[in-house]
PDB file of C-alpha atoms in Angstrom:
ATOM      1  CA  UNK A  66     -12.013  -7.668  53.826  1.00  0.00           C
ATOM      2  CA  UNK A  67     -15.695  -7.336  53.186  1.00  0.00           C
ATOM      3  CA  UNK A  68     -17.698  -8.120  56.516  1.00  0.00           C
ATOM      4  CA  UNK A  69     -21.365  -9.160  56.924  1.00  0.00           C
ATOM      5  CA  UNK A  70     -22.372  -5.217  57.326  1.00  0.00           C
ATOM      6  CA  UNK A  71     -20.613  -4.190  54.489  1.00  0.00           C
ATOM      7  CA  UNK A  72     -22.355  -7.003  52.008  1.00  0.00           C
ATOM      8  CA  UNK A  73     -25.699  -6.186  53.521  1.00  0.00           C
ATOM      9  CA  UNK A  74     -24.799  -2.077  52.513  1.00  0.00           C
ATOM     10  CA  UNK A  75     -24.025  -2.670  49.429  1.00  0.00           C
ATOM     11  CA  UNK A  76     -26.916  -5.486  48.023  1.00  0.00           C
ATOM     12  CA  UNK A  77     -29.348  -2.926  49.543  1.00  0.00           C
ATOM     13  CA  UNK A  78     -27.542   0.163  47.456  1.00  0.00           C
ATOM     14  CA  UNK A  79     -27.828  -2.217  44.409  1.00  0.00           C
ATOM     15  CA  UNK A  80     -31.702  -3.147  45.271  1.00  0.00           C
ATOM     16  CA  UNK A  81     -32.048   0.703  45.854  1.00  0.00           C
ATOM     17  CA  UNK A  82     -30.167   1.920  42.337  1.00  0.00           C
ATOM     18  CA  UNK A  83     -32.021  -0.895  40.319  1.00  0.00           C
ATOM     19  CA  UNK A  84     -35.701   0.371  41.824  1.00  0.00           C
ATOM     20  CA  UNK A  85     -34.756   4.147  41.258  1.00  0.00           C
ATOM     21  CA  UNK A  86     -37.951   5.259  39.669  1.00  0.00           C
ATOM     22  CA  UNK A  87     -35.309   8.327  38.579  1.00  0.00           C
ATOM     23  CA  UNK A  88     -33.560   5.758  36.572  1.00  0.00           C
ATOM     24  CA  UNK A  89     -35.410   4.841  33.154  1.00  0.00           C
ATOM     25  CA  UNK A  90     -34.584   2.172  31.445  1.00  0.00           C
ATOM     26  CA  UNK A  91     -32.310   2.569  28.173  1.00  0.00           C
ATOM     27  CA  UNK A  92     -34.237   2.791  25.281  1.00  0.00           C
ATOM     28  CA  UNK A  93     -33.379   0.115  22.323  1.00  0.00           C
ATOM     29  CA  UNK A  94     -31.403   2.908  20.222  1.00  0.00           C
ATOM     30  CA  UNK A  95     -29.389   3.225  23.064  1.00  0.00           C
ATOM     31  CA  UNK A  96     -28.506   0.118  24.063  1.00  0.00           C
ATOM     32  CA  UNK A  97     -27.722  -0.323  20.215  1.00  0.00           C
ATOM     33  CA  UNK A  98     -25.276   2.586  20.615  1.00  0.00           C
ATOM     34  CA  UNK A  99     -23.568   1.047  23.514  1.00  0.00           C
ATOM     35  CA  UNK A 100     -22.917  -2.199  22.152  1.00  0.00           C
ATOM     36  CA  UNK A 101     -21.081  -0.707  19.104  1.00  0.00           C
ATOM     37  CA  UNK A 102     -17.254  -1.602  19.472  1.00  0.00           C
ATOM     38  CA  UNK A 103     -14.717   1.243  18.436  1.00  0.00           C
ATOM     39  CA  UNK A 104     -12.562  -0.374  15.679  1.00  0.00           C
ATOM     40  CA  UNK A 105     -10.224   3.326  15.137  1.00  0.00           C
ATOM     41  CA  UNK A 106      -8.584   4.509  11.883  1.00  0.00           C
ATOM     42  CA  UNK A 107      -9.412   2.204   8.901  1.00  0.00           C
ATOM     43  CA  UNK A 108      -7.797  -1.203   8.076  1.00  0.00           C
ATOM     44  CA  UNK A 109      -6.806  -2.749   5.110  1.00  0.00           C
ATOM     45  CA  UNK A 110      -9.074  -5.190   3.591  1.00  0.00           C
ATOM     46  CA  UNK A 111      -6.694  -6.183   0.473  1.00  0.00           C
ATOM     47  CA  UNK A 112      -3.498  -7.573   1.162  1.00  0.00           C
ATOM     48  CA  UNK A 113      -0.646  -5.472   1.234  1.00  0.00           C
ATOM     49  CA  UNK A 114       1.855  -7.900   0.445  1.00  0.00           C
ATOM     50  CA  UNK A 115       0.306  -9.613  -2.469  1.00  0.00           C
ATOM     51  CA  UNK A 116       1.810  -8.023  -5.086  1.00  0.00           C
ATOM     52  CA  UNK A 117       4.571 -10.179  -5.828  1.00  0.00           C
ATOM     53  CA  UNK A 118       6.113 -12.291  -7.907  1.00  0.00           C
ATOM     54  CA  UNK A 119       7.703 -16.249  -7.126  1.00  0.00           C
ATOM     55  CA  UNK A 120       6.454 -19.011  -4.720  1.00  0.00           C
ATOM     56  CA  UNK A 121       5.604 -18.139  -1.370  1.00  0.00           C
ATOM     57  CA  UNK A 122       7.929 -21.034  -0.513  1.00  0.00           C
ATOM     58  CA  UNK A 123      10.914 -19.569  -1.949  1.00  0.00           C
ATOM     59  CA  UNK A 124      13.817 -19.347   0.448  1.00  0.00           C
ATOM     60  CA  UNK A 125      14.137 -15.780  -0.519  1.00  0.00           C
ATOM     61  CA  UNK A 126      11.518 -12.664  -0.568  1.00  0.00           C
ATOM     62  CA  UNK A 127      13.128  -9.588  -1.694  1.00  0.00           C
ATOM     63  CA  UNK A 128      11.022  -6.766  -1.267  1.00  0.00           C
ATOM     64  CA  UNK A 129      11.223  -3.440  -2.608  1.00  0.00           C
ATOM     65  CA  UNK A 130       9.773  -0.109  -1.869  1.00  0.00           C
ATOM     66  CA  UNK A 131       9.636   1.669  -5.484  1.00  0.00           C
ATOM     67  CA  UNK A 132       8.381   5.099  -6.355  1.00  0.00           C
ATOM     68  CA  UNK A 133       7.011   4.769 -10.421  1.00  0.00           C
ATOM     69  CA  UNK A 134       8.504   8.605 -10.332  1.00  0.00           C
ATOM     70  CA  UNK A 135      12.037   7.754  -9.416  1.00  0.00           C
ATOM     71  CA  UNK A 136      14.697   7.114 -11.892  1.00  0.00           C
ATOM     72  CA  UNK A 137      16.295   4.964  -9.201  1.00  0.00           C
ATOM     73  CA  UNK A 138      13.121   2.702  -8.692  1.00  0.00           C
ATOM     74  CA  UNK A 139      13.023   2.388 -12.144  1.00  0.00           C
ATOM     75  CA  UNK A 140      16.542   0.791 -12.646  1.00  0.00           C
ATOM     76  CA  UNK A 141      16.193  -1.626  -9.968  1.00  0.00           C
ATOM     77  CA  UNK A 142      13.102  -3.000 -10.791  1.00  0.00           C
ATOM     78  CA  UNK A 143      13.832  -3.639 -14.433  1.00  0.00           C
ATOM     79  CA  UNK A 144      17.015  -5.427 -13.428  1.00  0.00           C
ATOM     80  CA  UNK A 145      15.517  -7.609 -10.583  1.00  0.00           C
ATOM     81  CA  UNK A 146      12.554  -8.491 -12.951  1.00  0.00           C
ATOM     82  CA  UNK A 147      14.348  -8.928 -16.207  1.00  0.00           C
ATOM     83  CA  UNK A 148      17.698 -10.426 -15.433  1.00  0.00           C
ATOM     84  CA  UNK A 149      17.487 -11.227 -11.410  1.00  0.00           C
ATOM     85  CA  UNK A 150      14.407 -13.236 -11.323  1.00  0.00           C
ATOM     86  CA  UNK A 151      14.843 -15.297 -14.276  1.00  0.00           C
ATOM     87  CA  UNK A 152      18.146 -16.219 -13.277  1.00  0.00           C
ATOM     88  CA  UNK A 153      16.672 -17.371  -9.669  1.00  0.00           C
ATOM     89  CA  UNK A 154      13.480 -18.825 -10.623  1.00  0.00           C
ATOM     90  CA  UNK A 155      11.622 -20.098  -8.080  1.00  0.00           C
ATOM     91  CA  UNK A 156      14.192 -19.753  -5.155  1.00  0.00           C
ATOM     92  CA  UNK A 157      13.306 -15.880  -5.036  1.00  0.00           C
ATOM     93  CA  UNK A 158      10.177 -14.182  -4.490  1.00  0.00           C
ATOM     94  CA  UNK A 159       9.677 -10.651  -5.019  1.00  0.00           C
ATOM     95  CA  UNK A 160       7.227  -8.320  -3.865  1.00  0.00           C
ATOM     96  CA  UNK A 161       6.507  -4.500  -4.754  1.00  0.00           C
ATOM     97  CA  UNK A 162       5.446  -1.723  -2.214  1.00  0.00           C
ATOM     98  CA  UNK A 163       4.093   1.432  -3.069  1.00  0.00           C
ATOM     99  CA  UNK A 164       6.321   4.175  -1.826  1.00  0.00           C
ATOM    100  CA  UNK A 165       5.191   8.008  -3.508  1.00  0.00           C
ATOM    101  CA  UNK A 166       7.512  10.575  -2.687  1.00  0.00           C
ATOM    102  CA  UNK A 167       5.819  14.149  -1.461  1.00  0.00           C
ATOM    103  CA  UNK A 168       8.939  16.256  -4.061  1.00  0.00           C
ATOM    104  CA  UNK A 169       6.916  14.365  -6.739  1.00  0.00           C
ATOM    105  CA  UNK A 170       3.764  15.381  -6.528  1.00  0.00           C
ATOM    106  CA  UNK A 171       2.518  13.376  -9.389  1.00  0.00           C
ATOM    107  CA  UNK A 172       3.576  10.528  -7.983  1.00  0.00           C
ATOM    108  CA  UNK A 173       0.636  10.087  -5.798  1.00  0.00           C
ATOM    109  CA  UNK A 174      -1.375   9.630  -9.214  1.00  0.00           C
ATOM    110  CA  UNK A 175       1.002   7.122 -10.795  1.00  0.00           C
ATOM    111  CA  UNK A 176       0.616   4.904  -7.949  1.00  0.00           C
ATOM    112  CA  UNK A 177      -3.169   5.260  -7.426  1.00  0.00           C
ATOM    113  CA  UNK A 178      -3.338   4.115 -11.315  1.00  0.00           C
ATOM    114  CA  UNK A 179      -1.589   0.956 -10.320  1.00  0.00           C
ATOM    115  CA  UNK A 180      -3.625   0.233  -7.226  1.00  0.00           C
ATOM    116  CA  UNK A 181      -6.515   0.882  -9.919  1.00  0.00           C
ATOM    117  CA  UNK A 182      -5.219  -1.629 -12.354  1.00  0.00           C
ATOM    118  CA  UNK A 183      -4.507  -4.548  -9.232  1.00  0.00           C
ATOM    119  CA  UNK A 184      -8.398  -3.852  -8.748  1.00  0.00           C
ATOM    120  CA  UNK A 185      -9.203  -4.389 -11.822  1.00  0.00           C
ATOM    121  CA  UNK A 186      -6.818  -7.085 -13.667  1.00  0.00           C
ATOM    122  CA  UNK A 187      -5.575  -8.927 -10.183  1.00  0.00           C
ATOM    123  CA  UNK A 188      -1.828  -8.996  -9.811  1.00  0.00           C
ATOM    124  CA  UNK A 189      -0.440  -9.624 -13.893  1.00  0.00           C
ATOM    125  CA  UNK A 190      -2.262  -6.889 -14.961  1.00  0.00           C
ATOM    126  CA  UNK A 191      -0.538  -4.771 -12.170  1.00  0.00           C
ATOM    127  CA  UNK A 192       3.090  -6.151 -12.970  1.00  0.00           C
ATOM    128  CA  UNK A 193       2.679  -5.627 -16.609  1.00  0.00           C
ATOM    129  CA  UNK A 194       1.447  -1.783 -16.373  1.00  0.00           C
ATOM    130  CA  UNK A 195       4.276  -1.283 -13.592  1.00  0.00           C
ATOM    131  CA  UNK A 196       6.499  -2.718 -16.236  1.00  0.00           C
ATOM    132  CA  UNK A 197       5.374  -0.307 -18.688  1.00  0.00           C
ATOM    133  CA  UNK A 198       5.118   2.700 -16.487  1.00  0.00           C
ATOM    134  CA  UNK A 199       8.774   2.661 -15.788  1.00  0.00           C
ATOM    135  CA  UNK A 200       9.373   2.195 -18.957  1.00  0.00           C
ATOM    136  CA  UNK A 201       7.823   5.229 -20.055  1.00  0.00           C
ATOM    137  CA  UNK A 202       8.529   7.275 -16.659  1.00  0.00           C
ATOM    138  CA  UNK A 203      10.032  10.168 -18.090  1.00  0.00           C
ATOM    139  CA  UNK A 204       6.880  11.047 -19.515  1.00  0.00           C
ATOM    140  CA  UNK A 205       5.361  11.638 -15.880  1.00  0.00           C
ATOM    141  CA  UNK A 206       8.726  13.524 -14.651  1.00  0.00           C
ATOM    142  CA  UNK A 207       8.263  17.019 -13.511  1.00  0.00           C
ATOM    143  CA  UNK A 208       9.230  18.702 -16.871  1.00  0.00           C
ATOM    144  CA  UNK A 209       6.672  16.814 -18.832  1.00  0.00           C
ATOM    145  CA  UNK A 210       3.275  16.826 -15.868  1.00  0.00           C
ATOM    146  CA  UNK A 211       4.520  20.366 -14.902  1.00  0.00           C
ATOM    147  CA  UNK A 212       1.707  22.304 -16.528  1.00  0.00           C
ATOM    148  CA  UNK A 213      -0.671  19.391 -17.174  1.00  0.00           C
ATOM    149  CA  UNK A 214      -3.455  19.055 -14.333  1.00  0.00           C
ATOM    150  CA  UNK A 215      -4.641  16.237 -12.693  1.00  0.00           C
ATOM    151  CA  UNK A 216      -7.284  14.982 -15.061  1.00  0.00           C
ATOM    152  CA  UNK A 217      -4.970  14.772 -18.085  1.00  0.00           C
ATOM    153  CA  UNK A 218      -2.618  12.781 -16.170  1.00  0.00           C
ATOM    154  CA  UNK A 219      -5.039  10.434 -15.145  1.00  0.00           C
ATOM    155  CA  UNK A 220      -6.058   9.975 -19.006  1.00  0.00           C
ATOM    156  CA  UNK A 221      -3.024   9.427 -19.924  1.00  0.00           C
ATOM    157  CA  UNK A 222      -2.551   6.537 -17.315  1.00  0.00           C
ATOM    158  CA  UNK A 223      -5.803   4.911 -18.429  1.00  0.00           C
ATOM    159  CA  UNK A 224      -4.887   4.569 -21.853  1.00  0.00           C
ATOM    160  CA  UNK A 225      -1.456   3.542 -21.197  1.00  0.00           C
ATOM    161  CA  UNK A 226      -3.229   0.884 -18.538  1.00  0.00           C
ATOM    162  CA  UNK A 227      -5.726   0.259 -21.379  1.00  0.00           C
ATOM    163  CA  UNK A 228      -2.520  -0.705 -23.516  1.00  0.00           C
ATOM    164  CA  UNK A 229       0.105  -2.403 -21.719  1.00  0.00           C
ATOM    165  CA  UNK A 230      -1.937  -4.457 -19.247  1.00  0.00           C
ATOM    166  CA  UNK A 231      -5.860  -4.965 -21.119  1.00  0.00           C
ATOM    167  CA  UNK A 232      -7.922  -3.316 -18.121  1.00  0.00           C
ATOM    168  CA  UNK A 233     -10.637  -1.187 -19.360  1.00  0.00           C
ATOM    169  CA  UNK A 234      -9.561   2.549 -20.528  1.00  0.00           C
ATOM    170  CA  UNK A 235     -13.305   3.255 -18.685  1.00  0.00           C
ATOM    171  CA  UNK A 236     -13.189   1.645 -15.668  1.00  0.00           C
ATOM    172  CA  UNK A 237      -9.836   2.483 -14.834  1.00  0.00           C
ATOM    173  CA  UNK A 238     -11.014   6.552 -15.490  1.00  0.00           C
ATOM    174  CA  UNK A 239     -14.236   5.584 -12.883  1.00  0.00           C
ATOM    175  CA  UNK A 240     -11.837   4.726 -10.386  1.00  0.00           C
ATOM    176  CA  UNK A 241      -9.662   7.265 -10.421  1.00  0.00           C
ATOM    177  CA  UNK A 242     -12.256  10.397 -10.786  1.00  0.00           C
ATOM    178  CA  UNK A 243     -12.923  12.402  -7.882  1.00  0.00           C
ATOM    179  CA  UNK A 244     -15.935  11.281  -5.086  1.00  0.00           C
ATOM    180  CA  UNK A 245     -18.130  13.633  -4.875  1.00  0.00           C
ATOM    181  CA  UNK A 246     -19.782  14.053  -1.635  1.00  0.00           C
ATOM    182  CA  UNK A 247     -22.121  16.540  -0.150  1.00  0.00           C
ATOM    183  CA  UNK A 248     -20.313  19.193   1.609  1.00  0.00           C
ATOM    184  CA  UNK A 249     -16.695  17.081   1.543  1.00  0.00           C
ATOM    185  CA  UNK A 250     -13.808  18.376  -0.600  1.00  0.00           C
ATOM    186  CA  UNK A 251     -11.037  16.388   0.172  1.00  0.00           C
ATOM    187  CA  UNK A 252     -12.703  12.974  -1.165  1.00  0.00           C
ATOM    188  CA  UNK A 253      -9.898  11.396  -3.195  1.00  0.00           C
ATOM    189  CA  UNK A 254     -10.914   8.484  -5.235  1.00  0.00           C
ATOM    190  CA  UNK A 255     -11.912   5.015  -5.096  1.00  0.00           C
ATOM    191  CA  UNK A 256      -7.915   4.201  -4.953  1.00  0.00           C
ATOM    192  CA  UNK A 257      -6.553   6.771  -2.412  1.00  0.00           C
ATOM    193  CA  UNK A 258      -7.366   5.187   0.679  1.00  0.00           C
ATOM    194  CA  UNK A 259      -5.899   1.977  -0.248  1.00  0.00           C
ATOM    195  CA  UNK A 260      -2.090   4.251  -1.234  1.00  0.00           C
ATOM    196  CA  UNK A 261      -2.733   5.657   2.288  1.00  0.00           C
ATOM    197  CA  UNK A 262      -2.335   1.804   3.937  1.00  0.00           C
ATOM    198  CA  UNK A 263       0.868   1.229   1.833  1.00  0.00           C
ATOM    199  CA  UNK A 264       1.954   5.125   3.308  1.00  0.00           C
ATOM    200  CA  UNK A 265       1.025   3.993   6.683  1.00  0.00           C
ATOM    201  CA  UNK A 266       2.580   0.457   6.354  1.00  0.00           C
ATOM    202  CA  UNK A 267       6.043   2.044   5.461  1.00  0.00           C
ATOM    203  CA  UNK A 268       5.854   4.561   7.744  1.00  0.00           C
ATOM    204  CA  UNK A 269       5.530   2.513  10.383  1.00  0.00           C
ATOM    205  CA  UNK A 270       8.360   0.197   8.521  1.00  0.00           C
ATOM    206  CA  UNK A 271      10.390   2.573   9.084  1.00  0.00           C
ATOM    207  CA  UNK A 272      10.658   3.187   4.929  1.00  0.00           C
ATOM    208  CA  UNK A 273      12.058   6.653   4.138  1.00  0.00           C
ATOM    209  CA  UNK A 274      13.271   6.433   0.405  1.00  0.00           C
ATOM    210  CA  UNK A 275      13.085   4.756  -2.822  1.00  0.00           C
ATOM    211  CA  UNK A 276      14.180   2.186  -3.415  1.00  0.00           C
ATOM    212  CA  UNK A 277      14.250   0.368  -0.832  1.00  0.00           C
ATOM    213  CA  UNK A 278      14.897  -3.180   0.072  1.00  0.00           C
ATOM    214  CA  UNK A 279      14.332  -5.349   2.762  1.00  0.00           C
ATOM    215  CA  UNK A 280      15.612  -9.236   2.402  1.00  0.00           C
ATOM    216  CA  UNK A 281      13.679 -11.347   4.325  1.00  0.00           C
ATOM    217  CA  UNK A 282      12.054  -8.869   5.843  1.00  0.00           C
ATOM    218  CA  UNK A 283      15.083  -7.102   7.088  1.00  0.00           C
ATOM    219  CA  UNK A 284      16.012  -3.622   5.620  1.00  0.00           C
ATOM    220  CA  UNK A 285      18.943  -4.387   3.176  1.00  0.00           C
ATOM    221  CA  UNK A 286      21.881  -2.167   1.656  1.00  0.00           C
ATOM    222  CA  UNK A 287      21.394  -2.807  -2.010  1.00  0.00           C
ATOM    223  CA  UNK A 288      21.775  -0.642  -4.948  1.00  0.00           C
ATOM    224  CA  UNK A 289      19.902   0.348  -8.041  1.00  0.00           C
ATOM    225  CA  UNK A 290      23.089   0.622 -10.171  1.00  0.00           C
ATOM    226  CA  UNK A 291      24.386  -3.133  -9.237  1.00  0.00           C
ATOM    227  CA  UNK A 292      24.437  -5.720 -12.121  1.00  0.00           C
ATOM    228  CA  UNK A 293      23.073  -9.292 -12.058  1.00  0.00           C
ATOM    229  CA  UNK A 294      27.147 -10.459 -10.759  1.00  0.00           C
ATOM    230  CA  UNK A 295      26.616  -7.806  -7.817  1.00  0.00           C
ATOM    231  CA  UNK A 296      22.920  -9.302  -7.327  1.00  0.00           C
ATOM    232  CA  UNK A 297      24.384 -12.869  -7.177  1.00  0.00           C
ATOM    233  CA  UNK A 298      27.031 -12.124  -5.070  1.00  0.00           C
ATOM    234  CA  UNK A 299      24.569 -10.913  -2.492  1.00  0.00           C
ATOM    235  CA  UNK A 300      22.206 -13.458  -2.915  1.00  0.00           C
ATOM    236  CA  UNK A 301      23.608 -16.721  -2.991  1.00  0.00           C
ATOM    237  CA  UNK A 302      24.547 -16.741   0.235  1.00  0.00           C
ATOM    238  CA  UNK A 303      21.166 -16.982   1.388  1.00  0.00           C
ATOM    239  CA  UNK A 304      19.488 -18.734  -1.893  1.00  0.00           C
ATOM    240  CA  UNK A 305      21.886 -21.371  -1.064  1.00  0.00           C
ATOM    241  CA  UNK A 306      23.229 -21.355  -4.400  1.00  0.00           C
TER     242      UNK A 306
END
């Protein structure tokens, strides 16, 4: 309980701190410094879950976790977007997450070439180069990027970008070269940090491998292997079919 005294004590320590001719008073630069709010690691500014296909209404999101560098990706994504989807229509919506494996270490490159082309074409670009890249996947496998460095893989991405999706051969090669800044060696390029939100966002998932599905949001037991009957037999339930 704070008695009479004891306010008296402490407005006369307050009077006594505040008149302290020891105590300058905080120049501008410093109270600038103290009013600047820690925000931590980076956030995403893009959203992570755009890349999709289907109405946001549809009483079904299947969502995948795909590595462009696994053969099992591969399979599942051209039967879900060439035989699942068009047999749905608008009752399933699907949406692709990056998901690079580290014992492919190209992999990294192939997906920052398709962050590159979202950037730069918006979302059809991006499902018409993914289309295309895991279509021609074997030519970024480990026997055929083995002895090729970084740069030449990174040409070769641009053109086939360039090709399949119309984004600029160029602009896509800006993105993806090195940033060079003073005295800084791990830089990256203009698409790394955004593959480090969709590494962080499915670590934190709880996404270990590729592929991976989640229905709903839920982590699902699918398969890559399963044909449209196996797909339907799994979905209707919940499309309502």
């Amino acid at each position: 309980r704070l008695t009479s005294e004891m306010a008296v004590s402490l407005v006369g320590s307050l009077v006594s701190h505040r008149a302290s001719p020891l105590r300058s008073a905080p120049s501008r630069a410093n109270a600038r410094r103290n009013l600047v709010v820690r925000m931590g690691p980076p956030l995403p500014t893009p959203d992570l879950h755009a890349r999709a296909k289907g109405p946001i209404e549809a009483p079904v999101t299947l969502s995948a976790w795909l590595d462009y560098a696994c053969p099992f990706s591969a399979k599942l994504f051209k039967t879900v977007t060439t035989q699942v989807l068009p047999h749905y229509g608008d009752k399933v919506r699907f949406v692709f997450y990056h998901q690079p494996q580290p014992w492919h270490p190209q992999s990294s490159m192939l997906h920052e070439a398709a962050i590159g082309v979202y950037d730069l074409g918006g979302v059809d670009a991006f499902w018409k180069f993914s289309a295309a890249l895991f279509d021609a996947a074997t030519d970024f496998y480990d026997a055929n990027t083995y002895d090729k460095s970084r740069s030449k893989i990174y040409e070769e991405l641009a053109a086939l970008a360039a090709k399949s999706a119309g984004v600029s051969e160029a602009d896509l090669s800006a993105k993806l070269a090195r940033i060079e800044k003073a005295g800084e060696l791990n830089t990256g390029n203009a698409c790394t940090q955004d593959l480090k939100f969709f590494v962080k966002l499915g670590r934190q998932t709880g996404i270990h491998v590729s592929p991976t599905t989640q229905l709903n949001g839920m982590v699902c037991d699918t398969s890559s292997g399963w044909s449209l009957d196996q797909w339907k037999e799994f979905l209707d339930p919940h499309v309502g079919a």
